[in-house]
mmCIF file of C-alpha atoms in Angstrom:
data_model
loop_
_atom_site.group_PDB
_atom_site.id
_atom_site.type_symbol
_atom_site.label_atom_id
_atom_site.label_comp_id
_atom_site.label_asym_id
_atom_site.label_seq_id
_atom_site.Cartn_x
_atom_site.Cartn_y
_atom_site.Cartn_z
ATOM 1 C CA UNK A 561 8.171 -94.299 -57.170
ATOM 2 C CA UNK A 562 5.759 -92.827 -59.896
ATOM 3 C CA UNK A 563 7.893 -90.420 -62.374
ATOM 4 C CA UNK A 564 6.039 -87.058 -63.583
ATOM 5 C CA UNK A 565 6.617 -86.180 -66.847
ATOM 6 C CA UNK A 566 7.953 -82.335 -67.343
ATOM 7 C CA UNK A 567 5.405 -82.116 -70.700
ATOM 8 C CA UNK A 568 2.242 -84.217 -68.410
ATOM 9 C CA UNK A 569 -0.715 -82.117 -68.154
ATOM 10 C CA UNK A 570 -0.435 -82.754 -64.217
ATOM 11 C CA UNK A 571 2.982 -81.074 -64.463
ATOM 12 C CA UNK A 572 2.808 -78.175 -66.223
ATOM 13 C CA UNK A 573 1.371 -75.879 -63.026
ATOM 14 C CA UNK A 574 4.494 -76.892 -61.405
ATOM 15 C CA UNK A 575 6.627 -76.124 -64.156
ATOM 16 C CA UNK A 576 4.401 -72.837 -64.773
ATOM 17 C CA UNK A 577 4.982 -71.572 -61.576
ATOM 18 C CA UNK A 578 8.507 -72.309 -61.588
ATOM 19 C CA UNK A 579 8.940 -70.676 -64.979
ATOM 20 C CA UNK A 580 7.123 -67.308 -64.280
ATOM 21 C CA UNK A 581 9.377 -67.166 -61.057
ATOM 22 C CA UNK A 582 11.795 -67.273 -63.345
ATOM 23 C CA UNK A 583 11.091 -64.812 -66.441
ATOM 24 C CA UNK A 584 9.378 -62.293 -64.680
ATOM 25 C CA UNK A 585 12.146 -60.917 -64.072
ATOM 26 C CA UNK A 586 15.678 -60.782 -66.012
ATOM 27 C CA UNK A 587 18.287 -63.667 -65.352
ATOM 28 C CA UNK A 588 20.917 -60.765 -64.869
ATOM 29 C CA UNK A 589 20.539 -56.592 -64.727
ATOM 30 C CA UNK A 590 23.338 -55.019 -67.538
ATOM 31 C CA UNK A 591 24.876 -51.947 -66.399
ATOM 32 C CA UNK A 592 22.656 -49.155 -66.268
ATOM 33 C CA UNK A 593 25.265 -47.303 -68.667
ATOM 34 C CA UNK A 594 24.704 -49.556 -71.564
ATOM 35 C CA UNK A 595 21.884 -50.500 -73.835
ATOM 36 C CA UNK A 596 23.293 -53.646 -75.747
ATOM 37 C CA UNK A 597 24.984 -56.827 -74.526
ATOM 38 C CA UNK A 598 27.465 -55.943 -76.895
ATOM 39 C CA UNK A 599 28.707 -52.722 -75.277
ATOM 40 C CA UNK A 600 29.364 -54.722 -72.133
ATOM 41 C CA UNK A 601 33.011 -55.420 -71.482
ATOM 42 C CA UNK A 602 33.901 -59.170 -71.449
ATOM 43 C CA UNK A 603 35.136 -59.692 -67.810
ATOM 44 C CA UNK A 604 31.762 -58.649 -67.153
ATOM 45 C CA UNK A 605 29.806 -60.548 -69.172
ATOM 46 C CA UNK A 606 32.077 -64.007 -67.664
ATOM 47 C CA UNK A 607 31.038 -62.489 -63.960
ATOM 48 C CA UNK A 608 27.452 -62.042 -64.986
ATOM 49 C CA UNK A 609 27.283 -65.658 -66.304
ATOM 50 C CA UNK A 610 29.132 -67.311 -63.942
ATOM 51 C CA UNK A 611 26.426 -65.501 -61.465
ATOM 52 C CA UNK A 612 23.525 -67.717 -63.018
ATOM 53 C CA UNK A 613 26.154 -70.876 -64.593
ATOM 54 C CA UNK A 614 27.300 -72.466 -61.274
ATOM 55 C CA UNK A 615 31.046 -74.044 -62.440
ATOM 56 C CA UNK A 616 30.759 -77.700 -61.589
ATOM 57 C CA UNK A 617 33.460 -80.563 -62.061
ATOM 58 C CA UNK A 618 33.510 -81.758 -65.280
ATOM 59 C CA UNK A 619 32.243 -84.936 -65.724
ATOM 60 C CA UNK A 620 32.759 -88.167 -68.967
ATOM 61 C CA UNK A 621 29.947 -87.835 -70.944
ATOM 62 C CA UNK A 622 29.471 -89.889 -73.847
ATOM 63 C CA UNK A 623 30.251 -87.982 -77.141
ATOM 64 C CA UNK A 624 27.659 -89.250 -79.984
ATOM 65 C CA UNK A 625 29.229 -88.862 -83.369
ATOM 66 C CA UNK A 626 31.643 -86.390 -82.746
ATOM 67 C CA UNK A 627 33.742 -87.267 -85.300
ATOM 68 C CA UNK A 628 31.796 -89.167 -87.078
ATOM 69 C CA UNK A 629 28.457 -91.240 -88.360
ATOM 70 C CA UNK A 630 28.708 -94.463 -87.167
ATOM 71 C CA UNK A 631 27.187 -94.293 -83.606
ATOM 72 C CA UNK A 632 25.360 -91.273 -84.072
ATOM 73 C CA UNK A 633 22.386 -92.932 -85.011
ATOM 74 C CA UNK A 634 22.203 -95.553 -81.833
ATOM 75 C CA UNK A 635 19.743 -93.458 -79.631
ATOM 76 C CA UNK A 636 17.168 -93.539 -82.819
ATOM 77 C CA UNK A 637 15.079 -95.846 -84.470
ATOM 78 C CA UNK A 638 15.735 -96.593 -88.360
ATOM 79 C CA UNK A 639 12.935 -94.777 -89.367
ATOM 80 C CA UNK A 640 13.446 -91.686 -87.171
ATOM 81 C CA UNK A 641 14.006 -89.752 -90.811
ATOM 82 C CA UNK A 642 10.077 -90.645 -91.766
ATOM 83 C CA UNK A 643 8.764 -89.755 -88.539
ATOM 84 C CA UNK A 644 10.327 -86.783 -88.619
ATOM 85 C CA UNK A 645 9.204 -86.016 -92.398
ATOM 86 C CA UNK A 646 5.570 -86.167 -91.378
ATOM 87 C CA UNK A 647 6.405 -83.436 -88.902
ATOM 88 C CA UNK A 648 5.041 -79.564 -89.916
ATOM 89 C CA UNK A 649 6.625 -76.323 -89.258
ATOM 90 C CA UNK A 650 6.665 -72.931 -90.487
ATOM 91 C CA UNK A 651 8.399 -70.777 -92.633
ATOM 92 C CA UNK A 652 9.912 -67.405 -91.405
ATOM 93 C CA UNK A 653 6.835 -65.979 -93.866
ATOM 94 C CA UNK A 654 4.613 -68.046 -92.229
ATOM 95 C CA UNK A 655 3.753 -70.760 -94.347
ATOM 96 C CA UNK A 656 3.048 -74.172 -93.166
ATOM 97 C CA UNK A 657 5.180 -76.961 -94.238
ATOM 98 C CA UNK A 658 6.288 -80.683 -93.615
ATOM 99 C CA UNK A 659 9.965 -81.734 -92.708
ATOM 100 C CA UNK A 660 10.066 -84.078 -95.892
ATOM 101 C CA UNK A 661 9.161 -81.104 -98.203
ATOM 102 C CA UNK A 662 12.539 -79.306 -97.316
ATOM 103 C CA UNK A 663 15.101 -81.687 -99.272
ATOM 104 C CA UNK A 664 15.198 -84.410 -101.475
ATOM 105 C CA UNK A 665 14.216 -87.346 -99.505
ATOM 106 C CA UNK A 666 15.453 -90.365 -101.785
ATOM 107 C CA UNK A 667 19.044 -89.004 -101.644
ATOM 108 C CA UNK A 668 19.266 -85.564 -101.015
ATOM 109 C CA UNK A 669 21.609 -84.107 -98.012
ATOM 110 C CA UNK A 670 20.714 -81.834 -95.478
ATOM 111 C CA UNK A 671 22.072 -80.641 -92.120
ATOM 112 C CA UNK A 672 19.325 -80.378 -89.619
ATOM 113 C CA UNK A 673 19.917 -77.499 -86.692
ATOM 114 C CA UNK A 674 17.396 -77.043 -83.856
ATOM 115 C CA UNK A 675 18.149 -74.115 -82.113
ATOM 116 C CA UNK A 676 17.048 -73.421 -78.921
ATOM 117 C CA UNK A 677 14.852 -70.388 -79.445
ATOM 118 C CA UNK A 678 14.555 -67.248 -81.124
ATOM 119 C CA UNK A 679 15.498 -65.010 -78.282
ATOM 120 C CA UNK A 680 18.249 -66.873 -76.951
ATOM 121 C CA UNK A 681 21.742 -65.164 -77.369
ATOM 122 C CA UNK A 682 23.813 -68.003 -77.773
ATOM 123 C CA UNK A 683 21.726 -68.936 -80.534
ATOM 124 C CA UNK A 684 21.671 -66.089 -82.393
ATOM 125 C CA UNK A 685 25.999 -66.400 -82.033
ATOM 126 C CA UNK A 686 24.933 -70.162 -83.622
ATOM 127 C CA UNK A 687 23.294 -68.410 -86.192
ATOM 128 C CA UNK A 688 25.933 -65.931 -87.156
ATOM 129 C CA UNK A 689 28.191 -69.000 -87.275
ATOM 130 C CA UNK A 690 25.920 -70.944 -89.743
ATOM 131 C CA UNK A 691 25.797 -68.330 -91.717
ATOM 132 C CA UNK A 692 29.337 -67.788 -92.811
ATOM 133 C CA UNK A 693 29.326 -71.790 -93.157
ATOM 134 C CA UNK A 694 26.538 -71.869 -94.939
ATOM 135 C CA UNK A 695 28.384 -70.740 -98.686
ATOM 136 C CA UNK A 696 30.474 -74.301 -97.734
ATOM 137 C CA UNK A 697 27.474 -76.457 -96.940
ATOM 138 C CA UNK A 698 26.030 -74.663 -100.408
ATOM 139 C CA UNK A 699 29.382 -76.082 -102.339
ATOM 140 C CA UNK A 700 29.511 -79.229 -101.013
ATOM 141 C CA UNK A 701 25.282 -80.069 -101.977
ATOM 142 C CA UNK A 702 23.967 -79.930 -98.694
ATOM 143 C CA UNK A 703 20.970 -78.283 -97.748
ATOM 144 C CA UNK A 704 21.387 -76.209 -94.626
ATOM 145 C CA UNK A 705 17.972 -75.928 -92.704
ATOM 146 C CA UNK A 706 17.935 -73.839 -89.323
ATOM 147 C CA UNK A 707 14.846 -74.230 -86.887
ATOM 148 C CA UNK A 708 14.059 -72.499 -83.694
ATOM 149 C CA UNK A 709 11.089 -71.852 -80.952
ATOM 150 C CA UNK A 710 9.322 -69.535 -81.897
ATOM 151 C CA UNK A 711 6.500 -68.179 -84.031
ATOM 152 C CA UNK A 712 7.536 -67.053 -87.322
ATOM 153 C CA UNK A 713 6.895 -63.139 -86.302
ATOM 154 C CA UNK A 714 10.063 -64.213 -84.021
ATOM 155 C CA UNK A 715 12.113 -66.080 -86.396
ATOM 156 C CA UNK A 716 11.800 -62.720 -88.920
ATOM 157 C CA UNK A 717 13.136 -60.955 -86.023
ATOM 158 C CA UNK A 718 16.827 -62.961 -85.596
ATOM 159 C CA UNK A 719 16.315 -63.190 -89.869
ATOM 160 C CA UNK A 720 16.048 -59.060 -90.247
ATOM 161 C CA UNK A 721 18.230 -58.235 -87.492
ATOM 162 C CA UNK A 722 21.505 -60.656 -87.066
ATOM 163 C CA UNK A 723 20.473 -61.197 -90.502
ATOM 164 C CA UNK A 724 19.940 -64.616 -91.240
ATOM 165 C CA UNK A 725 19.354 -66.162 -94.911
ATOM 166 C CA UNK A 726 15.325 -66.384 -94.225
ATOM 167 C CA UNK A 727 14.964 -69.122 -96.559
ATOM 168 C CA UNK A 728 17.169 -71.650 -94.621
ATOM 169 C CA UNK A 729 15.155 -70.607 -91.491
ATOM 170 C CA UNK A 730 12.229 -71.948 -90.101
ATOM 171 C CA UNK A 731 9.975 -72.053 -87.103
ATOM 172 C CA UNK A 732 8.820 -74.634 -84.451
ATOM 173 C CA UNK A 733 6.417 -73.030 -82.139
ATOM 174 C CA UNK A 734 5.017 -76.006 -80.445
ATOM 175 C CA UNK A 735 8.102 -78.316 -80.347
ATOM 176 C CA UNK A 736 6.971 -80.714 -82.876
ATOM 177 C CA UNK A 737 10.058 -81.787 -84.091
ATOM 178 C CA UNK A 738 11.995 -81.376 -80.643
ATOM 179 C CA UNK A 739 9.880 -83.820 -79.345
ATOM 180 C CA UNK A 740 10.313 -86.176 -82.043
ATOM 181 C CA UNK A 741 13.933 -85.927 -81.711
ATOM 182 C CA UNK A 742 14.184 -86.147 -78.038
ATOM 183 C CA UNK A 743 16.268 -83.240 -77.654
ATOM 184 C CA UNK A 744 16.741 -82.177 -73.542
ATOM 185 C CA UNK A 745 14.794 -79.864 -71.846
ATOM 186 C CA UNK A 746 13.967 -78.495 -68.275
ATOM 187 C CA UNK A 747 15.760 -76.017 -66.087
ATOM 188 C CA UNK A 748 19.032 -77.753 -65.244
ATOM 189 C CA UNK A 749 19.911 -78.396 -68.720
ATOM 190 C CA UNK A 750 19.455 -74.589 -69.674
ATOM 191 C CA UNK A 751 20.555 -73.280 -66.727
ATOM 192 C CA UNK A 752 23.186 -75.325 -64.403
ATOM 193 C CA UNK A 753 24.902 -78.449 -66.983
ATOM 194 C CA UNK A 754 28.396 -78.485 -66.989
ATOM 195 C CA UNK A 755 28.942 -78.812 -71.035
ATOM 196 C CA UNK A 756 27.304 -74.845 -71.140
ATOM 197 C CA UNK A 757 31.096 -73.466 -69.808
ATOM 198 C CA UNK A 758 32.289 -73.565 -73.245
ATOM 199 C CA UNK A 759 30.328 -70.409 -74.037
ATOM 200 C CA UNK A 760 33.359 -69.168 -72.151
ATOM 201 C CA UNK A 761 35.611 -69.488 -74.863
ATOM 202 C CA UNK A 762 33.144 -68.236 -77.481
ATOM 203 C CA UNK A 763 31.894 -64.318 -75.376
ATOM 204 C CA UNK A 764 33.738 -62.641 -78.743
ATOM 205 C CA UNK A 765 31.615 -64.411 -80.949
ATOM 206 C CA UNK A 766 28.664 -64.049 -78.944
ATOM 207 C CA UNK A 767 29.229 -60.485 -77.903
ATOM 208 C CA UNK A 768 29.612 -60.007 -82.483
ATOM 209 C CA UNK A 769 26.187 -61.924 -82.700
ATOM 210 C CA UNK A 770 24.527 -59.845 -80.103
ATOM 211 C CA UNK A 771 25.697 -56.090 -81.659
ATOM 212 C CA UNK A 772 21.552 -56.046 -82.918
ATOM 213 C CA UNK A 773 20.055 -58.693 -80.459
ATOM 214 C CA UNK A 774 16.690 -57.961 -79.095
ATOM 215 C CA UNK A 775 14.766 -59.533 -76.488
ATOM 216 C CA UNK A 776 11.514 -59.513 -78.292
ATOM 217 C CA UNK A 777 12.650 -62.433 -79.939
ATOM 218 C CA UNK A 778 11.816 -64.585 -76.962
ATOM 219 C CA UNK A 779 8.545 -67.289 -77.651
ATOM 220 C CA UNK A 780 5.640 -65.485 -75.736
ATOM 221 C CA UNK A 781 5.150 -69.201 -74.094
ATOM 222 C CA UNK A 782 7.868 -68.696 -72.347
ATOM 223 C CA UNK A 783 8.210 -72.418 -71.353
ATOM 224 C CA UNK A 784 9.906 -72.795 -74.588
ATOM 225 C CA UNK A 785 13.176 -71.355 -72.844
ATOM 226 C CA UNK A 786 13.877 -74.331 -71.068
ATOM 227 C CA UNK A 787 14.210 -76.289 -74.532
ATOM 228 C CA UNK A 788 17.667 -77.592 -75.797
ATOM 229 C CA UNK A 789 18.703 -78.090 -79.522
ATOM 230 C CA UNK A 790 20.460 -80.186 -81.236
ATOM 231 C CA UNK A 791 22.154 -81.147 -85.055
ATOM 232 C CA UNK A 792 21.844 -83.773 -87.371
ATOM 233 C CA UNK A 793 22.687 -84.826 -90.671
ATOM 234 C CA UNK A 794 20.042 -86.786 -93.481
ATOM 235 C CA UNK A 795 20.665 -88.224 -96.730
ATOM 236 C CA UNK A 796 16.856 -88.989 -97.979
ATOM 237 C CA UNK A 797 15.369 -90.676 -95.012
ATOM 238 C CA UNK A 798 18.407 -91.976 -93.372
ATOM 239 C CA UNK A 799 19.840 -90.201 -90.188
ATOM 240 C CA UNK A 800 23.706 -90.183 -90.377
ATOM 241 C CA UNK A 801 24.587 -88.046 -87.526
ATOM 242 C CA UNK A 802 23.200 -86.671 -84.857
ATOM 243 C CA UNK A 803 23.871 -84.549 -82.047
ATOM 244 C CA UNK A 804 22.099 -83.416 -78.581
ATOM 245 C CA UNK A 805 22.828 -80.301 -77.153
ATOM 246 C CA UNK A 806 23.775 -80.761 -73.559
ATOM 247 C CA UNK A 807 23.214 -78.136 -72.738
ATOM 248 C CA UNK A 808 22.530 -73.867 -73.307
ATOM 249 C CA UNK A 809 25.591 -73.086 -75.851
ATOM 250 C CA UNK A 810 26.991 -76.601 -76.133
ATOM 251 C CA UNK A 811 26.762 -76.340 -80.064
ATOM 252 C CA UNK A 812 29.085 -78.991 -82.122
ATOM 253 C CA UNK A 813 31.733 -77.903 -84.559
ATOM 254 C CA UNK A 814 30.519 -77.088 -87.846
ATOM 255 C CA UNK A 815 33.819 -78.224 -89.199
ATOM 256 C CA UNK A 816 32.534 -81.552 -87.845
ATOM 257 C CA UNK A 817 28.782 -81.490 -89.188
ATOM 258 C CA UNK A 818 30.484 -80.340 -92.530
ATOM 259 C CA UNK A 819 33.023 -83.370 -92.656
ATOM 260 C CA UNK A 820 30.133 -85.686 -91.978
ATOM 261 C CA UNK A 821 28.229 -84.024 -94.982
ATOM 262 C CA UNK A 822 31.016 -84.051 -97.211
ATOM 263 C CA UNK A 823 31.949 -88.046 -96.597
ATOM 264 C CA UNK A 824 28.423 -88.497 -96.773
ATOM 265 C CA UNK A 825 28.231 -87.251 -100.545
ATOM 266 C CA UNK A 826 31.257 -89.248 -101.866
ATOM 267 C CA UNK A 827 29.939 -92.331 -100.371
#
């Protein structure tokens, strides 16, 4: 049986259609007394995501350097780092630049997060989390880069608003680097996976993140909502760790990402 590719040109009216059911209208309606995400109580919140996060049964997934570097890298090919170097993105300002002119790439360290997109709420809770780490990637040498979907018009939004240190952020507006990386995308990974319940245990976090969160953050292609993100750690070329999101919200532990960087610089 022939496979169609979700990114194929002959897709893409499919997935069009499919995605302009979808976003023309919101995923869920917040109480017509409040204005913010953040004003809405948490058993709420659970109910409205549960409405659009079906709960299925958990199921063994394998868990790619989740404690460490050693089979991180097994999914990748050894020169993953240089590919990925040659790939150009944008500054929240706007300015064009190429993945191996944001750290050191003989033996500099640098922790690599995709985020999802710019509009996404979990990710601006992601966000808010890497920045209060970021003081301790700072300390320990590490170069912490942040990149979402977006235009950089929408990365100054999440930047001026959560804030966000606009010099560790950056934008990917066609998915350059996401594609590079292989990181998931389509509707049941942002939508309906099973790792996404752990947002569950994180709605005061997210609910924090969200106190200035707009919607006009969201890519105007509005395909770019179905993209996952994903972490990984460099030193120079070489990939050390890396991470797929499994789904919306299924971020790793920064204590974890930090650990890695930290062996990593006393090796």
């Amino acid at each position: 049986m022939a496979m169609l590719s979700l990114r194929s040109p002959s897709s893409m009216p499919l997935i069009s259609s499919s995605v302009s059911h979808i976003c023309s209208k919101p995923f869920f309606q917040l109480p017509s007394s409040s204005n913010s995400i953040a004003s809405v109580p948490l058993t709420k919140l659970k109910s409205i995501y549960t409405s659009v996060l079906p709960i299925f049964r958990p199921r063994l997934v394998s868990a790619r350097a989740a404690t460490g570097a050693t089979d991180s890298v097994i999914d990748y090919r050894e020169d993953i780092g240089e590919i990925l170097g040659d790939v150009s993105i944008f500054t929240a300002s706007g300015q064009r630049v190429q993945f191996s002119d944001l750290w050191d790439q003989n033996d500099g360290i640098a922790a690599v997060v995709l985020l999802r997109h710019f509009g996404c709420v979990c990710c601006w809770e992601l966000a808010a989390a890497l920045k209060e780490a970021k003081p301790r990637f700072d300390a320990a040498g590490v170069k912490l880069i942040a990149v979402g979907v977006g235009t950089p018009d929408k990365a100054r939004i999440l930047a001026t608003r959560l804030p966000f240190p606009v010099e560790s952020l950056y934008a990917d507006p066609e998915r350059k680097a996401y594609d590079v990386l292989g990181l998931y995308y389509g509707l049941g990974r942002t939508f309906f996976n099973p790792a996404s319940k752990k947002v569950f245990s994180r709605f005061k976090e997210i609910r924090e993140a969200a106190k200035n969160y707009t919607i006009e953050a969201t890519p105007e292609d509005r395909s770019s909502v179905l993209q996952q993100g994903g972490t990984f750690v460099f030193r120079g070329k070489k990939l050390l760790y890396g991470r797929k999101d499994e789904g919306t919200g299924d971020h790793p532990s920064l204590d974890d990402v930090l650990n890695v960087c930290c062996k990593t610089a006393v090796a």
